[in-house]
Amino acid sequence: MSSNNHGTCGTCDYFGDGIEQQQLIQIRINPESAPEAFSACAAPRNAEIHLSVGPRAGCDAWKPAA
Ligand code: SF4
């Protein structure tokens, strides 16, 4: 994987439930900083199956974090 973090859960708007705000900011800057920080995915298509993801995962529903 390249150093380009576009498309990873850690930079996705649907990631971050249950993660402390300061840590989430760090993850959004660098998804490699906390690979153990799992979050429920809030994307409608994934939330209904209660998908839990790590910062380095990804899917086609990726939406850039605001
Ligand atoms: S699984 Fe997809 S929609 Fe959910 S946080 Fe990761 S990239 Fe975003």
GROMACS .gro file of C-alpha atoms and ligand atoms in nm:
model
   74
    1MET     CA    1   0.000   0.000   0.000
    2SER     CA    2   0.128   0.347  -0.079
    3SER     CA    3   0.145   0.635   0.167
    4ASN     CA    4  -0.167   0.781   0.004
    5ASN     CA    5  -0.444   0.734   0.261
    6HIS     CA    6  -0.730   0.826   0.029
    7GLY     CA    7  -1.004   0.569   0.064
    8THR     CA    8  -0.916   0.422   0.403
    9CYS     CA    9  -1.164   0.403   0.689
   10GLY     CA   10  -0.946   0.628   0.904
   11THR     CA   11  -1.009   0.918   0.666
   12CYS     CA   12  -1.377   0.837   0.612
   13ASP     CA   13  -1.667   1.038   0.751
   14TYR     CA   14  -1.841   0.715   0.856
   15PHE     CA   15  -1.554   0.614   1.087
   16GLY     CA   16  -1.503   0.722   1.447
   17ASP     CA   17  -1.792   0.599   1.662
   18GLY     CA   18  -1.657   0.531   2.013
   19ILE     CA   19  -1.315   0.683   1.946
   20GLU     CA   20  -1.199   0.976   2.155
   21GLN     CA   21  -1.194   1.301   1.954
   22GLN     CA   22  -0.822   1.374   1.990
   23GLN     CA   23  -0.731   1.022   1.881
   24LEU     CA   24  -0.972   1.047   1.588
   25ILE     CA   25  -0.799   1.363   1.470
   26GLN     CA   26  -0.465   1.180   1.481
   27ILE     CA   27  -0.611   0.886   1.290
   28ARG     CA   28  -0.749   1.117   1.021
   29ILE     CA   29  -0.405   1.269   0.977
   30ASN     CA   30  -0.236   0.929   0.979
   31PRO     CA   31  -0.448   0.610   0.976
   32GLU     CA   32  -0.132   0.413   1.059
   33SER     CA   33  -0.107   0.586   1.400
   34ALA     CA   34  -0.362   0.362   1.575
   35PRO     CA   35  -0.425   0.038   1.383
   36GLU     CA   36  -0.595  -0.110   1.691
   37ALA     CA   37  -0.864   0.161   1.704
   38PHE     CA   38  -1.173  -0.014   1.567
   39SER     CA   39  -1.500   0.168   1.508
   40ALA     CA   40  -1.849   0.078   1.398
   41CYS     CA   41  -1.901   0.192   1.040
   42ALA     CA   42  -2.191   0.437   1.016
   43ALA     CA   43  -2.248   0.402   0.641
   44PRO     CA   44  -2.609   0.287   0.594
   45ARG     CA   45  -2.514  -0.018   0.391
   46ASN     CA   46  -2.265  -0.132   0.658
   47ALA     CA   47  -2.440  -0.017   0.976
   48GLU     CA   48  -2.725  -0.259   0.922
   49ILE     CA   49  -2.482  -0.550   0.949
   50HIS     CA   50  -2.295  -0.382   1.242
   51LEU     CA   51  -1.966  -0.378   1.057
   52SER     CA   52  -1.664  -0.289   1.271
   53VAL     CA   53  -1.355  -0.160   1.093
   54GLY     CA   54  -0.999  -0.047   1.161
   55PRO     CA   55  -0.838   0.272   1.026
   56ARG     CA   56  -0.655   0.093   0.745
   57ALA     CA   57  -0.958  -0.088   0.606
   58GLY     CA   58  -1.176   0.058   0.332
   59CYS     CA   59  -1.474   0.010   0.100
   60ASP     CA   60  -1.649   0.170  -0.194
   61ALA     CA   61  -1.877   0.376   0.032
   62TRP     CA   62  -1.579   0.586   0.147
   63LYS     CA   63  -1.669   0.950   0.205
   64PRO     CA   64  -1.403   1.206   0.299
   65ALA     CA   65  -1.417   1.318   0.662
   66ALA     CA   66  -1.528   1.679   0.697
   67SF4     S1   67  -1.611   0.059   0.573
   67SF4    FE1   68  -1.630   0.205   0.404
   67SF4     S2   69  -1.792   0.349   0.465
   67SF4    FE2   70  -1.724   0.238   0.648
   67SF4     S3   71  -1.570   0.369   0.745
   67SF4    FE3   72  -1.463   0.224   0.607
   67SF4     S4   73  -1.444   0.329   0.408
   67SF4    FE4   74  -1.599   0.437   0.532
   0.00000   0.00000   0.00000
